XYZ file of C-alpha atoms in Angstrom:
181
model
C 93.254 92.109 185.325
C 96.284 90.861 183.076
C 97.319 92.756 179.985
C 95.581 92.305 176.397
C 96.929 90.734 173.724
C 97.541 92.913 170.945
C 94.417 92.924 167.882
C 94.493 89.583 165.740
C 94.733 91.925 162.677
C 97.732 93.868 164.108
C 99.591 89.968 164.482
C 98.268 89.280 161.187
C 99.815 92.816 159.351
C 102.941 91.746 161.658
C 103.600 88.231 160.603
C 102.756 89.184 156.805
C 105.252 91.794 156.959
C 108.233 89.561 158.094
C 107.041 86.743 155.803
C 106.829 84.500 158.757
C 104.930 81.293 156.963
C 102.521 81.103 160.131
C 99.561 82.441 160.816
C 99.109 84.826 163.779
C 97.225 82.537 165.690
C 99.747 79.567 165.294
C 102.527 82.223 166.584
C 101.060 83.076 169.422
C 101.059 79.284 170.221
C 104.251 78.801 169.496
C 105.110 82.219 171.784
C 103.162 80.320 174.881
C 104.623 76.683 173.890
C 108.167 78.243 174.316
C 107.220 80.320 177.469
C 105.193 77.303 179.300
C 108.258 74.619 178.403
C 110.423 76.878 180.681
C 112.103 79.076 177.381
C 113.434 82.734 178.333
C 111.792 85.343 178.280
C 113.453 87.343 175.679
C 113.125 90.353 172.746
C 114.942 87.612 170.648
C 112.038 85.143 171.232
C 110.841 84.935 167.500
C 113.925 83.940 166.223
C 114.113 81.321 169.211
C 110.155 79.776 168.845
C 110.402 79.705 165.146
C 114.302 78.699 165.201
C 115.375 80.909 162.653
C 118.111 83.478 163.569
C 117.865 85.815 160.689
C 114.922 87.071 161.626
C 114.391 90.272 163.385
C 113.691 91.095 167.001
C 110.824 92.489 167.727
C 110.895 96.600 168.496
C 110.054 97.940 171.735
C 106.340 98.652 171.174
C 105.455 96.497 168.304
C 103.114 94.369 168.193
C 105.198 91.755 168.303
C 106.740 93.011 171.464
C 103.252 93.956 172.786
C 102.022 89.842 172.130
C 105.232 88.971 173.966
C 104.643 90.749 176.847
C 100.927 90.464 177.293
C 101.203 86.723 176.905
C 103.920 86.548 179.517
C 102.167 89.053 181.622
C 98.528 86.379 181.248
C 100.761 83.149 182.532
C 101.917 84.851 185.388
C 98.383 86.042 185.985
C 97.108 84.504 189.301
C 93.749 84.967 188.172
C 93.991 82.886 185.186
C 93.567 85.367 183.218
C 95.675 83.674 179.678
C 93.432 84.310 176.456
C 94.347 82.742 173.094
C 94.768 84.931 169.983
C 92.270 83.671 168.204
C 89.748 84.777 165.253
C 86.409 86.097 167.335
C 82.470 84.919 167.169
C 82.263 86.658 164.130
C 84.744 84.485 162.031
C 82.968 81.409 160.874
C 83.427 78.306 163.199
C 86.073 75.995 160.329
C 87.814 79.280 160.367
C 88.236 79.258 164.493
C 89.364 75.544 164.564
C 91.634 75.967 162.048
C 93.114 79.093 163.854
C 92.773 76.956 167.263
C 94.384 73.980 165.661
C 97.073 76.012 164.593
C 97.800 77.244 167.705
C 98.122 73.753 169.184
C 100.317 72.931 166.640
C 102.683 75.986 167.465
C 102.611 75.372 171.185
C 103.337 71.688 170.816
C 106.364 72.482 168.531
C 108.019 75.554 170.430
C 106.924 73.831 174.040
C 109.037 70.969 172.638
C 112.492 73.082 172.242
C 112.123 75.200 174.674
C 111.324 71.808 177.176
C 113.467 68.986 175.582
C 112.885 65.593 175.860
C 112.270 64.859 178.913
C 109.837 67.638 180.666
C 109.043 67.718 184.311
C 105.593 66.967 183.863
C 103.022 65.994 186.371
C 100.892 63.253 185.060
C 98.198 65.296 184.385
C 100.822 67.621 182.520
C 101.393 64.558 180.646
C 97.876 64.011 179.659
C 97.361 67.661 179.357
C 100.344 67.762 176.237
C 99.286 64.314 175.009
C 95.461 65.759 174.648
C 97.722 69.158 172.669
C 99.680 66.763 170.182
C 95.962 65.525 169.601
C 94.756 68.856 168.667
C 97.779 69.611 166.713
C 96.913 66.901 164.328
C 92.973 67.653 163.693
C 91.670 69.872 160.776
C 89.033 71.813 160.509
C 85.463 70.451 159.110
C 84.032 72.857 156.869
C 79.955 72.774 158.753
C 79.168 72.584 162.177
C 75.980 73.448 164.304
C 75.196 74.226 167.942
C 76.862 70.982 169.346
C 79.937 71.635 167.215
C 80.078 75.425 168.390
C 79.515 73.933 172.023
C 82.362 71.097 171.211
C 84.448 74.411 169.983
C 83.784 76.279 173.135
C 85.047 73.117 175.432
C 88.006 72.749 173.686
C 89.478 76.774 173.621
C 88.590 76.485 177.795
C 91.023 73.057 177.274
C 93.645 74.399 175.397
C 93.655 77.417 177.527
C 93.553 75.656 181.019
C 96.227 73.089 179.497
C 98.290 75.921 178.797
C 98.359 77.343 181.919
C 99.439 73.641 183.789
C 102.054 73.156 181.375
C 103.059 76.541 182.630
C 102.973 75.422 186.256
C 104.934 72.437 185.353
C 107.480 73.948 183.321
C 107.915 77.441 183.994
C 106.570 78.149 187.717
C 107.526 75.129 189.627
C 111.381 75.028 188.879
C 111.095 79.150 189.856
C 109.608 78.135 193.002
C 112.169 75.215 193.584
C 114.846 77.733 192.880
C 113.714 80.042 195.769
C 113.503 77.464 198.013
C 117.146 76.934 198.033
């Protein structure tokens, strides 16, 4: 079993204490966006992912730290064992899209520097981050029901599983092209 991702309300108290301007949820997609485009992993990765050098790096042990590593620690996972940071079942369901719309839209940004331009996608890689850009777009709608919480569940297994291919696209694949020369 991979590591866990540090409590949403410890990301929260972290990103409120910095003064980041996103929410914890959007960080952490911005976090996996600049790990799955191929971006180092580094302690100075918040000032890389939100491309702001004045900010600090993260302490050895701080949350910040701890959603670094964990995240890193769930790519690699050969179990597929990546979770989101999202709000749980308890948080209403406009509150988890937003959060999960958010997170799209800091994956799609960070995946973008830490990528460039031109990404060695495979086509579904391509439909995966088209499908992302999508997402990154919505907003929430203030009601659902049971379809829209179904709808909600389908699209967190998406994001997640898109994620992870970007990942393999990005990240793994030039690794594994490396150690084959």
């Amino acid at each position: 079993m991979s590591a866990s991702l540090p409590a949403l309300p410890e990301i929260v108290a972290a990103c409120q204490a910095l003064r980041l301007g996103v929410s914890a949820s959007e960080l952490h997609g911005g976090l996996c966006g600049w790990l799955c485009g191929g971006g180092e992993d580094s302690p100075q990765w918040l000032r890389r992912v939100l491309v702001d050098d004045d900010l600090p790096m993260p302490a050895e042990g701080d949350p910040l730290d701890g959603l670094r590593r964990a995240s890193l620690a769930q790519l690699e996972d050969r179990d597929f064992g990546f979770a989101l940071l999202l709000p749980g079942a308890e948080a209403s369901l406009e509150a988890r899209s937003a959060a999960l719309f958010d997170w799209c839209r800091g994956f799609v940004g960070a995946f973008g520097l830490a990528a460039g331009a031109a990404p060695p996608l495979s086509e579904e890689g391509n439909e995966a981050l088209a499908d992302l850009v999508q997402l990154a777009r919505a907003t929430a709608e203030p009601d659902g029901d049971e379809e829209d919480e179904a709808a909600y569940a389908e699209i967190e297994e998406f994001v997640r599983v898109a994620a992870l291919l970007l990942h393999g696209d990005c990240a793994l694949a030039p690794r594994h092209r490396r150690s084959l020369n």
